[in-house]
Coordinates of C-alpha atoms in Angstrom, one line a residue:
M734 CA -0.6 -2.9 23.6
F735 CA 2.6 -3.1 25.4
W736 CA 4.1 -0.2 23.5
C737 CA 1.1 1.9 24.2
W738 CA 1.8 1.5 27.9
V739 CA 5.4 2.4 27.4
L740 CA 4.4 5.6 25.5
C741 CA 1.9 6.6 28.2
I742 CA 4.3 6.2 31.0
S743 CA 7.0 8.0 29.1
L744 CA 4.7 11.0 28.5
Y745 CA 3.9 11.1 32.2
V746 CA 7.6 11.2 33.2
F747 CA 8.4 13.8 30.5
F748 CA 5.7 16.2 31.3
H749 CA 6.1 15.8 35.1
R750 CA 9.9 16.6 34.9
K751 CA 9.7 19.4 32.3
F752 CA 6.6 21.2 33.3
H753 CA 6.1 19.9 36.8
F754 CA 2.4 20.0 37.7
L755 CA 1.2 22.0 34.8
F756 CA 0.6 19.0 32.6
F757 CA 0.2 16.5 35.4
T758 CA -3.6 16.2 34.8
F759 CA -3.1 15.8 31.0
S760 CA -0.5 13.0 31.4
F761 CA -2.5 11.2 34.1
F762 CA -5.6 11.3 31.9
S763 CA -3.6 9.9 29.0
I764 CA -2.4 7.0 31.0
F765 CA -5.8 6.3 32.4
T766 CA -7.4 6.4 29.0
C767 CA -4.7 4.0 27.6
C768 CA -5.2 1.7 30.5
K769 CA -8.9 1.6 30.0
N770 CA -8.8 1.0 26.3
H771 CA -5.8 -1.3 26.2
P772 CA -5.6 -3.3 29.4
I773 CA -2.6 -5.6 29.9
V774 CA -3.7 -9.2 29.3
P775 CA -1.4 -12.0 30.5
Q776 CA -0.2 -14.0 27.5
Q777 CA -1.7 -17.5 27.5
L778 CA 0.8 -20.2 27.2
S779 CA 0.5 -23.1 24.7
I780 CA 0.2 -26.8 25.7
V781 CA 3.8 -27.3 24.5
Q782 CA 5.1 -24.4 26.7
V783 CA 3.2 -25.8 29.8
D784 CA 4.6 -29.2 29.1
S785 CA 8.1 -27.7 29.2
I786 CA 7.3 -26.2 32.6
V787 CA 6.4 -29.7 33.9
S788 CA 9.6 -31.1 32.4
A789 CA 11.6 -28.4 34.3
G790 CA 9.7 -29.3 37.5
L791 CA 10.6 -33.0 37.1
S792 CA 14.2 -32.1 36.5
A793 CA 14.2 -29.9 39.7
Y794 CA 12.6 -32.7 41.6
S795 CA 15.5 -35.0 41.0
K796 CA 17.8 -32.5 42.8
N797 CA 15.4 -31.3 45.4
P798 CA 11.7 -32.3 45.5
L799 CA 10.6 -29.0 47.1
S800 CA 12.1 -27.0 44.3
A801 CA 9.7 -28.6 41.9
L802 CA 6.6 -27.1 43.6
P803 CA 6.6 -23.7 41.8
F804 CA 6.9 -25.3 38.4
L805 CA 4.2 -27.9 39.0
I806 CA 1.7 -25.5 40.6
R807 CA 2.1 -23.1 37.7
A808 CA 1.7 -25.9 35.3
G809 CA -1.5 -27.0 37.0
N810 CA -2.9 -23.5 36.8
E811 CA -2.0 -23.1 33.2
Y812 CA -3.4 -26.5 32.1
H813 CA -6.7 -25.6 33.9
R814 CA -6.8 -22.2 32.1
L815 CA -6.4 -24.2 28.8
D816 CA -9.2 -26.6 29.8
R817 CA -6.7 -29.5 29.9
F818 CA -8.2 -30.8 33.1
D819 CA -6.5 -34.2 32.9
K820 CA -3.1 -32.6 32.8
A821 CA -4.0 -30.1 35.5
A822 CA -5.2 -32.9 37.7
N823 CA -1.9 -34.8 37.2
A824 CA 0.2 -31.7 38.0
Y825 CA -1.8 -31.0 41.2
L826 CA -1.6 -34.6 42.2
N827 CA 2.2 -34.5 41.9
V828 CA 2.2 -31.3 44.1
A829 CA 0.1 -33.1 46.7
G830 CA 2.5 -36.1 46.7
I831 CA 5.5 -33.8 47.3
Y832 CA 3.8 -32.1 50.2
E833 CA 2.8 -35.5 51.7
E834 CA 6.1 -37.2 51.3
H835 CA 8.7 -34.4 51.8
T836 CA 7.0 -32.0 54.3
T837 CA 4.8 -32.0 57.3
H838 CA 2.2 -29.8 55.6
I839 CA -0.5 -32.4 55.1
D840 CA -3.1 -29.6 54.8
S841 CA -1.3 -28.4 51.7
A842 CA -1.3 -32.0 50.4
I843 CA -5.0 -32.2 50.9
M844 CA -5.7 -28.8 49.3
F845 CA -3.9 -29.8 46.1
A846 CA -5.4 -33.3 46.1
E847 CA -8.8 -31.6 46.2
R848 CA -7.8 -29.4 43.2
S849 CA -6.7 -32.5 41.4
L850 CA -10.0 -34.2 42.2
L851 CA -12.0 -31.2 41.0
N852 CA -10.1 -31.3 37.7
Y853 CA -10.6 -35.0 37.2
Q854 CA -14.3 -34.6 37.9
M855 CA -14.5 -32.1 35.0
G856 CA -13.5 -35.0 32.7
T857 CA -15.2 -38.3 32.1
D858 CA -12.5 -40.8 33.3
S859 CA -14.0 -42.5 36.3
M860 CA -10.8 -44.6 36.8
Q861 CA -8.8 -41.4 37.4
I862 CA -11.5 -40.2 39.8
A863 CA -11.1 -43.5 41.7
N864 CA -7.3 -43.0 41.8
L865 CA -7.9 -39.7 43.5
Y866 CA -10.5 -41.1 45.9
K867 CA -8.1 -43.7 47.2
Y868 CA -5.3 -41.2 47.7
Y869 CA -7.5 -38.3 49.0
G870 CA -9.3 -40.6 51.4
Y871 CA -5.9 -41.7 52.8
L872 CA -4.8 -38.1 53.3
I873 CA -7.9 -36.9 55.1
G874 CA -7.9 -40.1 57.2
M875 CA -4.3 -39.4 58.3
N876 CA -5.3 -35.9 59.0
G877 CA -7.8 -37.1 61.6
D878 CA -11.0 -37.8 59.8
I879 CA -10.8 -41.6 59.6
S880 CA -14.5 -42.2 58.9
T881 CA -14.6 -39.9 55.9
G882 CA -11.3 -41.2 54.7
K883 CA -12.5 -44.8 54.8
T884 CA -15.7 -43.9 53.0
T885 CA -13.8 -42.1 50.3
I886 CA -11.5 -45.0 49.7
D887 CA -14.5 -47.4 49.7
S888 CA -15.9 -45.2 46.9
A889 CA -12.7 -45.9 44.9
I890 CA -13.0 -49.6 45.5
G891 CA -16.6 -49.5 44.2
I892 CA -15.4 -47.9 40.9
Y893 CA -12.5 -50.4 40.6
R894 CA -14.9 -53.3 41.1
R895 CA -17.2 -52.1 38.4
H896 CA -14.2 -51.9 36.0
G897 CA -12.7 -55.2 37.3
F898 CA -9.4 -53.4 38.2
E899 CA -7.9 -55.6 40.9
E900 CA -4.7 -53.6 41.2
G901 CA -6.7 -50.5 42.2
I902 CA -8.6 -52.5 44.8
A903 CA -5.3 -53.8 46.3
V904 CA -3.8 -50.3 46.6
S905 CA -7.0 -49.1 48.2
Q906 CA -6.9 -52.0 50.7
Y907 CA -3.4 -51.1 51.5
N908 CA -4.4 -47.5 52.2
L909 CA -7.2 -48.7 54.4
A910 CA -4.7 -50.9 56.3
R911 CA -2.5 -47.8 56.8
L912 CA -5.5 -45.9 58.3
A913 CA -6.3 -48.9 60.4
F914 CA -2.8 -49.0 61.7
H915 CA -2.9 -45.3 62.3
S916 CA -6.0 -45.6 64.4
K917 CA -4.5 -48.7 66.3
K918 CA -7.0 -51.2 64.8
Y919 CA -4.2 -53.7 64.2
D920 CA -6.3 -56.8 63.6
N921 CA -8.2 -55.0 60.9
A922 CA -4.9 -53.8 59.4
V923 CA -3.5 -57.3 59.2
A924 CA -6.7 -58.6 57.6
L925 CA -6.6 -55.9 54.9
L926 CA -3.0 -56.5 54.2
E927 CA -3.7 -60.2 53.6
Q928 CA -6.4 -59.3 51.1
A929 CA -4.2 -57.0 49.2
S930 CA -1.2 -59.4 49.3
M931 CA -3.3 -62.1 47.6
I932 CA -3.8 -59.8 44.6
W933 CA -0.2 -58.8 44.4
K934 CA 1.0 -62.4 44.6
K935 CA -1.3 -63.3 41.7
N936 CA 0.0 -60.3 39.7
K937 CA 3.6 -61.1 40.8
D938 CA 4.5 -57.6 41.9
P939 CA 7.5 -57.8 44.3
F940 CA 7.5 -54.1 45.0
R941 CA 3.9 -54.0 46.2
L942 CA 4.4 -57.2 48.2
F943 CA 7.4 -55.7 49.9
L944 CA 5.4 -52.7 50.9
I945 CA 2.6 -55.0 52.3
N946 CA 5.1 -56.9 54.4
Q947 CA 6.8 -53.7 55.6
L948 CA 3.5 -52.6 57.2
R949 CA 2.8 -56.1 58.3
L950 CA 6.2 -56.2 60.1
E951 CA 5.4 -52.8 61.8
T952 CA 2.1 -54.2 62.9
G953 CA 3.7 -57.3 64.3
I954 CA 6.3 -55.3 66.2
V955 CA 3.6 -53.1 67.8
T956 CA 1.4 -56.0 68.8
S957 CA 4.3 -58.3 69.7
N958 CA 2.9 -60.9 67.3
K959 CA 5.7 -63.2 66.4
L960 CA 3.7 -65.1 63.7
V961 CA 3.0 -61.9 61.8
I962 CA 6.7 -60.8 62.2
D963 CA 8.1 -64.1 61.0
L964 CA 5.7 -64.1 57.9
A965 CA 6.7 -60.6 56.9
I966 CA 10.5 -61.2 57.3
R967 CA 10.3 -64.6 55.5
Q968 CA 8.5 -63.1 52.5
N969 CA 10.6 -59.9 52.3
D970 CA 13.9 -61.8 52.6
S971 CA 12.7 -64.0 49.8
I972 CA 11.8 -61.0 47.6
L973 CA 15.2 -59.4 48.1
L974 CA 16.9 -62.5 46.7
H975 CA 15.5 -61.9 43.2
A976 CA 14.2 -58.3 43.0
E977 CA 15.9 -54.9 42.9
L978 CA 14.1 -52.4 45.2
P979 CA 14.7 -48.7 46.1
D980 CA 17.6 -48.4 48.6
T981 CA 15.5 -46.2 51.0
L982 CA 12.8 -48.9 51.1
V983 CA 15.3 -51.7 51.8
S984 CA 17.0 -49.6 54.4
K985 CA 13.8 -49.0 56.3
Y986 CA 13.0 -52.8 56.2
Q987 CA 16.4 -53.7 57.6
I988 CA 15.9 -51.2 60.5
L989 CA 12.5 -52.7 61.2
K990 CA 13.9 -56.2 61.0
E991 CA 16.6 -55.4 63.5
K992 CA 14.1 -53.8 65.8
S993 CA 11.9 -56.9 65.7
S994 CA 14.9 -59.1 66.7
I995 CA 15.9 -57.1 69.7
S996 CA 12.4 -56.3 71.1
P997 CA 12.3 -57.8 74.7
S998 CA 8.6 -58.4 74.4
L999 CA 9.2 -61.1 71.7
H1000 CA 11.4 -63.3 73.8

């Protein structure tokens, strides 16, 4: 097919140069007929080839998260074309995460989260759908639609409850707390954080507990609530004695801790 195209184009160039317009019609007709009978069809990649695109994307991410976007978007499209909806959903979810965490383009994050959700819905894994609901609900809530965001996260909690998956419930409660904080419903945020922390204490997850206390500390600072601040600092300082956490997370905590100690409203 490819060589047919090469031949047709070569004929056109030859006749046009040698005989000018005399054989223009003939050469054009030859190309048109070839195009019609032998259209160029994009080669479909195999699963292994698309997997390698994902690997290249992850490698690019370690150097510059934004440079991974073309790889992961292409991988999502190719997986979808191959009817590997689970893999397509994961690729699009990673794209959404990059847009959310490393850019200000939350609309793009929502768009790719929606693509991810559509692909998960083509499968039968309700737990993966719940995972998307809790994240997608958070995104649209942060984008201004708090009511729909909360309803979407509540749908995730319903699925998690049916499966008895407490960890999923805890992450959903954390996302609800973030939306409550964003909408300045601080008492609601503190209550949701307490519910989530009970699950993470039972599961002994220092990373998740640290995140809970980070938001708890921010809430305490905004509301000038010394009890909430002291609880968050006491628990996170204790966690740091025996757990290794990402430097960026610890640095943010230290900044918040310093901010809480110098705030005039707390004295």
